[in-house]
């Protein structure tokens, strides 16, 4: 039996990674309750879940109803799986993701990626809210993620820890071209068509554990390392998606500029993150919609 962490309750010591059969139970639950067979999955970042509301012919599944599912506890992450059509294309959309800082181990944060794979998903679009580390970035910029730095991995933590199940993917995994080169190129062309190229960036994302935002010293270190944006998600989901051979594309919305001066009293806060996400909603949603159409037209794997 799986028990979620609450303030009164701790995760039992014997808790182990999900088995193939447990994840299959989740995918069967969803497939038995929808007529749609999505090949594209979407994970929405903080305040960006409104994208799911654009889907037609929706079947909505609260995480609390799906067997073995964790729950979303963060504001701006509604906590349901929405299966529907986006411009006639069947998609499955996580309206709310799981973060490590909520108390979930990385393998648990990423379980829905494997559930999507078992449903037949081949391509994954992810969005997140992130802080701008690159001093040239502005609030409201949209960064196409070119690559990431896996700080959890450096620290000896990975969603792929434990016995490897070859039905999902290989024990050892190459991570170059994790963020598909061709999709990134096409996304830039789409942004130009949309006339939003002035807010489009392409850069390096790093996920820190959170829930604290960065200190001045940490931001300066990230700048020295060549990081462009910092957040608290996405990297582990991308690792699991690549492990099961999904094609990946990801966008960071820059919701705040990370502070690099000790005299600067600007305080990062989640209300601002959600507000900026709300202001950039229409550009993020339209760009994402067009990328889904491009993903759908692409038959290579
Ligand atoms: O789920 P994402 O990565 O979009 O959420 C970011 C990181 C934290 O969860 C939160 C901080 O404001 O927003």
CSV table of C-alpha atoms and ligand atoms in Angstrom, one decimal:
chain,number,residue,atom,x,y,z
A,1,UNK,CA,0.0,0.0,0.0
A,2,UNK,CA,1.3,3.5,-0.8
A,3,UNK,CA,1.0,6.2,1.7
A,4,UNK,CA,1.5,9.9,0.8
A,5,UNK,CA,3.5,12.2,3.0
A,6,UNK,CA,1.5,14.7,5.0
A,7,UNK,CA,2.5,16.8,8.0
A,8,UNK,CA,1.2,14.1,10.4
A,9,UNK,CA,2.6,11.2,8.4
A,10,UNK,CA,6.0,10.2,7.0
A,11,UNK,CA,6.7,8.0,4.0
A,12,UNK,CA,7.1,4.4,5.2
A,13,UNK,CA,10.7,3.2,5.0
A,14,UNK,CA,9.8,0.2,2.9
A,15,UNK,CA,8.5,2.4,0.1
A,16,UNK,CA,10.1,1.3,-3.2
A,17,UNK,CA,10.0,2.6,-6.8
A,18,UNK,CA,6.8,1.9,-8.8
A,19,UNK,CA,6.7,-1.5,-10.5
A,20,UNK,CA,5.9,-1.8,-14.1
A,21,UNK,CA,2.5,-3.4,-13.1
A,22,UNK,CA,1.6,-0.5,-10.8
A,23,UNK,CA,2.3,2.0,-13.6
A,24,UNK,CA,0.3,-0.2,-16.0
A,25,UNK,CA,-2.6,0.0,-13.6
A,26,UNK,CA,-2.5,3.8,-13.9
A,27,UNK,CA,-2.4,3.7,-17.7
A,28,UNK,CA,-5.1,1.1,-18.0
A,29,UNK,CA,-7.3,3.2,-15.6
A,30,UNK,CA,-7.0,6.2,-18.0
A,31,UNK,CA,-7.2,4.3,-21.3
A,32,UNK,CA,-10.4,2.5,-20.1
A,33,UNK,CA,-12.0,5.8,-19.4
A,34,UNK,CA,-11.2,7.7,-22.6
A,35,UNK,CA,-11.7,7.0,-26.3
A,36,UNK,CA,-8.6,9.1,-27.2
A,37,UNK,CA,-5.2,7.6,-27.8
A,38,UNK,CA,-2.7,10.4,-27.4
A,39,UNK,CA,0.8,10.2,-28.7
A,40,UNK,CA,1.8,13.6,-27.4
A,41,UNK,CA,2.1,14.4,-23.7
A,42,UNK,CA,2.2,17.8,-22.0
A,43,UNK,CA,3.4,18.8,-18.5
A,44,UNK,CA,2.3,22.3,-17.5
A,45,UNK,CA,4.5,24.5,-15.3
A,46,UNK,CA,3.5,26.8,-12.4
A,47,UNK,CA,0.6,29.0,-13.4
A,48,UNK,CA,0.6,27.6,-16.9
A,49,UNK,CA,-2.0,24.8,-16.5
A,50,UNK,CA,-4.6,26.9,-18.2
A,51,UNK,CA,-3.3,25.4,-21.5
A,52,UNK,CA,-5.2,22.3,-20.6
A,53,UNK,CA,-8.4,24.3,-20.7
A,54,UNK,CA,-7.9,24.8,-24.4
A,55,UNK,CA,-8.5,21.1,-25.1
A,56,UNK,CA,-11.8,20.0,-26.6
A,57,UNK,CA,-13.6,16.7,-25.9
A,58,UNK,CA,-12.0,16.6,-22.5
A,59,UNK,CA,-11.8,13.7,-20.1
A,60,UNK,CA,-10.6,15.0,-16.8
A,61,UNK,CA,-9.0,12.7,-14.1
A,62,UNK,CA,-8.1,14.2,-10.7
A,63,UNK,CA,-4.9,12.7,-9.5
A,64,UNK,CA,-6.7,11.6,-6.3
A,65,UNK,CA,-8.8,9.2,-8.5
A,66,UNK,CA,-6.0,7.6,-10.4
A,67,UNK,CA,-4.6,4.5,-8.7
A,68,UNK,CA,-1.1,4.9,-7.2
A,69,UNK,CA,-0.9,8.6,-8.1
A,70,UNK,CA,0.7,11.2,-5.9
A,71,UNK,CA,-1.1,14.5,-5.4
A,72,UNK,CA,-0.2,18.0,-6.4
A,73,UNK,CA,0.2,20.3,-3.4
A,74,UNK,CA,1.5,23.6,-5.0
A,75,UNK,CA,-0.6,26.6,-5.9
A,76,UNK,CA,-0.8,26.9,-9.7
A,77,UNK,CA,-0.8,23.1,-10.1
A,78,UNK,CA,-4.4,22.0,-10.3
A,79,UNK,CA,-3.7,18.2,-9.9
A,80,UNK,CA,-5.5,16.5,-12.7
A,81,UNK,CA,-4.7,14.7,-15.9
A,82,UNK,CA,-6.7,16.1,-18.9
A,83,UNK,CA,-7.0,14.0,-22.0
A,84,UNK,CA,-8.5,15.9,-25.0
A,85,UNK,CA,-7.9,17.3,-28.4
A,86,UNK,CA,-5.8,20.3,-29.2
A,87,UNK,CA,-6.5,21.4,-32.8
A,88,UNK,CA,-7.9,17.9,-33.4
A,89,UNK,CA,-4.8,16.2,-32.1
A,90,UNK,CA,-5.3,13.9,-29.1
A,91,UNK,CA,-3.0,14.9,-26.2
A,92,UNK,CA,-2.7,14.0,-22.5
A,93,UNK,CA,-1.9,16.9,-20.3
A,94,UNK,CA,-0.7,17.0,-16.7
A,95,UNK,CA,-2.3,20.1,-15.2
A,96,UNK,CA,0.1,20.2,-12.3
A,97,UNK,CA,3.3,18.4,-11.7
A,98,UNK,CA,5.1,16.8,-8.8
A,99,UNK,CA,8.2,18.5,-7.3
A,100,UNK,CA,11.0,17.0,-5.2
A,101,UNK,CA,10.5,19.7,-2.5
A,102,UNK,CA,6.9,18.5,-1.9
A,103,UNK,CA,8.5,15.5,-0.3
A,104,UNK,CA,8.4,13.1,-3.3
A,105,UNK,CA,11.5,11.2,-4.3
A,106,UNK,CA,12.5,11.8,-7.9
A,107,UNK,CA,11.2,8.5,-9.1
A,108,UNK,CA,7.8,9.5,-7.8
A,109,UNK,CA,7.9,13.0,-9.2
A,110,UNK,CA,8.3,11.4,-12.6
A,111,UNK,CA,6.0,8.5,-12.5
A,112,UNK,CA,3.4,10.1,-14.8
A,113,UNK,CA,5.9,10.2,-17.6
A,114,UNK,CA,6.1,6.5,-17.6
A,115,UNK,CA,2.3,6.3,-17.3
A,116,UNK,CA,2.1,8.4,-20.4
A,117,UNK,CA,4.6,6.1,-22.2
A,118,UNK,CA,2.4,3.1,-21.3
A,119,UNK,CA,-0.6,5.0,-22.8
A,120,UNK,CA,1.3,5.3,-26.1
A,121,UNK,CA,2.9,8.8,-25.8
A,122,UNK,CA,6.0,9.3,-27.9
A,123,UNK,CA,6.6,13.0,-27.6
A,124,UNK,CA,6.6,15.3,-24.6
A,125,UNK,CA,6.2,19.0,-24.3
A,126,UNK,CA,7.1,20.5,-20.9
A,127,UNK,CA,6.8,24.0,-19.6
A,128,UNK,CA,8.0,25.6,-16.4
A,129,UNK,CA,8.4,28.9,-14.6
A,130,UNK,CA,12.0,29.8,-14.0
A,131,UNK,CA,14.2,32.6,-12.6
A,132,UNK,CA,16.4,34.4,-15.1
A,133,UNK,CA,20.1,33.9,-14.3
A,134,UNK,CA,21.4,35.3,-17.5
A,135,UNK,CA,21.6,39.1,-16.8
A,136,UNK,CA,20.3,39.8,-20.4
A,137,UNK,CA,17.1,38.0,-19.8
A,138,UNK,CA,13.9,39.9,-19.0
A,139,UNK,CA,10.8,39.0,-17.1
A,140,UNK,CA,8.3,37.5,-19.5
A,141,UNK,CA,11.0,36.1,-21.9
A,142,UNK,CA,10.3,32.6,-23.1
A,143,UNK,CA,13.4,30.3,-23.1
A,144,UNK,CA,13.6,27.3,-25.4
A,145,UNK,CA,15.6,24.9,-23.3
A,146,UNK,CA,18.6,23.8,-25.2
A,147,UNK,CA,20.2,21.7,-22.5
A,148,UNK,CA,20.2,21.2,-18.7
A,149,UNK,CA,22.6,20.7,-15.9
A,150,UNK,CA,21.5,17.9,-13.6
A,151,UNK,CA,22.6,19.1,-10.2
A,152,UNK,CA,20.6,16.3,-8.5
A,153,UNK,CA,22.7,13.8,-10.5
A,154,UNK,CA,25.9,15.6,-9.4
A,155,UNK,CA,24.7,15.1,-5.8
A,156,UNK,CA,24.0,11.4,-6.3
A,157,UNK,CA,20.3,11.4,-6.9
A,158,UNK,CA,18.4,10.4,-10.0
A,159,UNK,CA,14.9,9.3,-11.0
A,160,UNK,CA,16.5,6.3,-12.6
A,161,UNK,CA,18.1,5.0,-9.3
A,162,UNK,CA,17.3,1.5,-8.4
A,163,UNK,CA,16.9,-1.7,-10.4
A,164,UNK,CA,16.6,-0.8,-14.1
A,165,UNK,CA,13.5,-2.1,-15.9
A,166,UNK,CA,14.6,-2.7,-19.5
A,167,UNK,CA,10.9,-2.4,-20.6
A,168,UNK,CA,11.3,1.3,-20.1
A,169,UNK,CA,14.8,1.8,-21.2
A,170,UNK,CA,18.5,1.1,-20.8
A,171,UNK,CA,20.6,1.1,-17.6
A,172,UNK,CA,22.9,3.8,-18.9
A,173,UNK,CA,21.5,6.7,-20.9
A,174,UNK,CA,23.2,9.2,-23.2
A,175,UNK,CA,21.8,12.7,-22.7
A,176,UNK,CA,23.1,14.7,-25.6
A,177,UNK,CA,20.3,16.1,-27.9
A,178,UNK,CA,17.9,15.5,-25.0
A,179,UNK,CA,16.0,18.6,-26.1
A,180,UNK,CA,15.4,17.7,-29.7
A,181,UNK,CA,17.5,19.9,-32.0
A,182,UNK,CA,15.0,19.8,-34.9
A,183,UNK,CA,12.0,20.8,-32.7
A,184,UNK,CA,14.0,23.7,-31.2
A,185,UNK,CA,14.8,24.9,-34.7
A,186,UNK,CA,11.2,24.7,-35.7
A,187,UNK,CA,10.0,26.4,-32.5
A,188,UNK,CA,12.3,29.4,-33.3
A,189,UNK,CA,10.7,29.6,-36.8
A,190,UNK,CA,7.2,29.4,-35.2
A,191,UNK,CA,8.1,32.2,-32.8
A,192,UNK,CA,9.2,34.3,-35.8
A,193,UNK,CA,5.9,33.6,-37.6
A,194,UNK,CA,4.1,34.7,-34.4
A,195,UNK,CA,6.2,37.8,-34.3
A,196,UNK,CA,7.4,37.1,-30.7
A,197,UNK,CA,11.0,36.4,-31.6
A,198,UNK,CA,12.1,39.5,-29.5
A,199,UNK,CA,11.1,37.6,-26.3
A,200,UNK,CA,12.4,34.2,-27.3
A,201,UNK,CA,15.7,32.9,-25.9
A,202,UNK,CA,17.5,29.6,-26.1
A,203,UNK,CA,19.5,28.5,-23.1
A,204,UNK,CA,20.6,26.2,-20.3
A,205,UNK,CA,18.2,25.3,-17.5
A,206,UNK,CA,19.2,24.1,-14.1
A,207,UNK,CA,16.9,22.5,-11.5
A,208,UNK,CA,17.8,23.1,-7.8
A,209,UNK,CA,15.9,21.3,-5.1
A,210,UNK,CA,14.0,24.3,-3.8
A,211,UNK,CA,11.7,25.3,-2.2
A,212,UNK,CA,14.1,28.2,-1.4
A,213,UNK,CA,14.8,30.6,-4.2
A,214,UNK,CA,18.5,31.2,-4.8
A,215,UNK,CA,20.9,33.3,-2.7
A,216,UNK,CA,23.0,35.9,-4.3
A,217,UNK,CA,26.1,33.7,-4.0
A,218,UNK,CA,24.2,30.8,-5.6
A,219,UNK,CA,23.0,32.9,-8.5
A,220,UNK,CA,26.5,34.2,-9.1
A,221,UNK,CA,27.8,30.6,-9.1
A,222,UNK,CA,25.2,29.6,-11.6
A,223,UNK,CA,26.2,32.6,-13.8
A,224,UNK,CA,29.8,31.5,-13.7
A,225,UNK,CA,28.7,28.0,-14.8
A,226,UNK,CA,26.9,29.3,-17.9
A,227,UNK,CA,23.3,28.7,-16.6
A,228,UNK,CA,20.6,30.9,-18.1
A,229,UNK,CA,17.6,30.0,-16.1
A,230,UNK,CA,17.0,28.2,-12.8
A,231,UNK,CA,13.9,26.3,-11.6
A,232,UNK,CA,12.7,23.4,-9.4
A,233,UNK,CA,11.5,20.9,-11.9
A,234,UNK,CA,11.6,19.5,-15.4
A,235,UNK,CA,15.1,17.9,-15.4
A,236,UNK,CA,14.0,14.7,-13.8
A,237,UNK,CA,11.0,14.4,-16.1
A,238,UNK,CA,13.2,14.9,-19.1
A,239,UNK,CA,15.6,12.2,-17.9
A,240,UNK,CA,12.7,9.7,-17.5
A,241,UNK,CA,11.2,10.7,-20.9
A,242,UNK,CA,14.5,10.2,-22.7
A,243,UNK,CA,15.0,6.9,-20.8
A,244,UNK,CA,11.8,5.6,-22.5
A,245,UNK,CA,12.8,7.2,-25.8
A,246,UNK,CA,10.4,10.1,-26.0
A,247,UNK,CA,11.2,13.1,-28.1
A,248,UNK,CA,11.4,16.1,-25.8
A,249,UNK,CA,10.8,19.8,-26.1
A,250,UNK,CA,10.7,22.3,-23.2
A,251,UNK,CA,10.0,26.0,-22.5
A,252,UNK,CA,10.9,28.1,-19.5
A,253,UNK,CA,8.9,31.2,-18.8
A,254,UNK,CA,11.2,33.7,-17.1
A,255,UNK,CA,9.0,34.9,-14.3
A,256,UNK,CA,11.6,36.8,-12.3
A,257,UNK,CA,15.2,38.0,-12.5
A,258,UNK,CA,17.5,36.3,-10.0
A,259,UNK,CA,19.1,38.8,-7.7
A,260,UNK,CA,22.9,39.2,-8.1
A,261,UNK,CA,23.6,42.2,-5.9
A,262,UNK,CA,23.5,42.2,-2.1
A,263,UNK,CA,22.1,45.7,-2.1
A,264,UNK,CA,19.1,44.6,-4.2
A,265,UNK,CA,16.0,43.8,-2.0
A,266,UNK,CA,13.8,42.4,-4.7
A,267,UNK,CA,12.4,39.2,-3.2
A,268,UNK,CA,11.4,36.3,-5.5
A,269,UNK,CA,8.0,35.0,-4.6
A,270,UNK,CA,5.4,32.5,-5.9
A,271,UNK,CA,2.7,35.1,-6.3
A,272,UNK,CA,4.8,37.0,-8.8
A,273,UNK,CA,5.7,33.8,-10.6
A,274,UNK,CA,1.9,33.0,-11.0
A,275,UNK,CA,1.1,36.6,-12.0
A,276,UNK,CA,3.8,36.7,-14.8
A,277,UNK,CA,2.7,33.3,-16.0
A,278,UNK,CA,-0.8,34.6,-16.2
A,279,UNK,CA,0.4,37.7,-18.2
A,280,UNK,CA,2.3,35.6,-20.7
A,281,UNK,CA,-0.5,33.0,-20.9
A,282,UNK,CA,-1.6,33.7,-24.5
A,283,UNK,CA,1.9,33.7,-26.1
A,284,UNK,CA,2.9,30.5,-24.1
A,285,UNK,CA,-0.3,28.7,-25.1
A,286,UNK,CA,-0.2,29.7,-28.8
A,287,UNK,CA,3.5,28.8,-29.1
A,288,UNK,CA,2.8,25.5,-27.3
A,289,UNK,CA,-0.2,24.8,-29.6
A,290,UNK,CA,1.8,25.3,-32.7
A,291,UNK,CA,4.6,23.1,-31.4
A,292,UNK,CA,2.1,20.3,-30.7
A,293,UNK,CA,1.0,20.6,-34.3
A,294,UNK,CA,4.6,20.4,-35.5
A,295,UNK,CA,5.3,17.4,-33.2
A,296,UNK,CA,2.2,15.7,-34.6
A,297,UNK,CA,3.4,16.2,-38.2
A,298,UNK,CA,6.8,14.9,-37.4
A,299,UNK,CA,7.0,11.1,-38.1
A,300,UNK,CA,10.7,10.6,-37.2
A,301,UNK,CA,11.6,9.1,-33.9
B,1,LIG,O1,6.5,23.6,-11.8
B,1,LIG,P1,7.4,24.8,-12.1
B,1,LIG,O2,8.8,24.4,-12.3
B,1,LIG,O3,6.9,25.6,-13.3
B,1,LIG,O4,7.3,25.7,-10.8
B,1,LIG,C1,8.3,26.7,-10.4
B,1,LIG,C2,9.3,26.1,-9.5
B,1,LIG,C3,8.5,26.1,-8.2
B,1,LIG,O5,7.7,25.0,-8.1
B,1,LIG,C4,7.7,27.3,-8.2
B,1,LIG,C5,8.4,28.5,-7.6
B,1,LIG,O6,7.7,29.7,-7.7
B,1,LIG,O7,7.5,27.6,-9.6
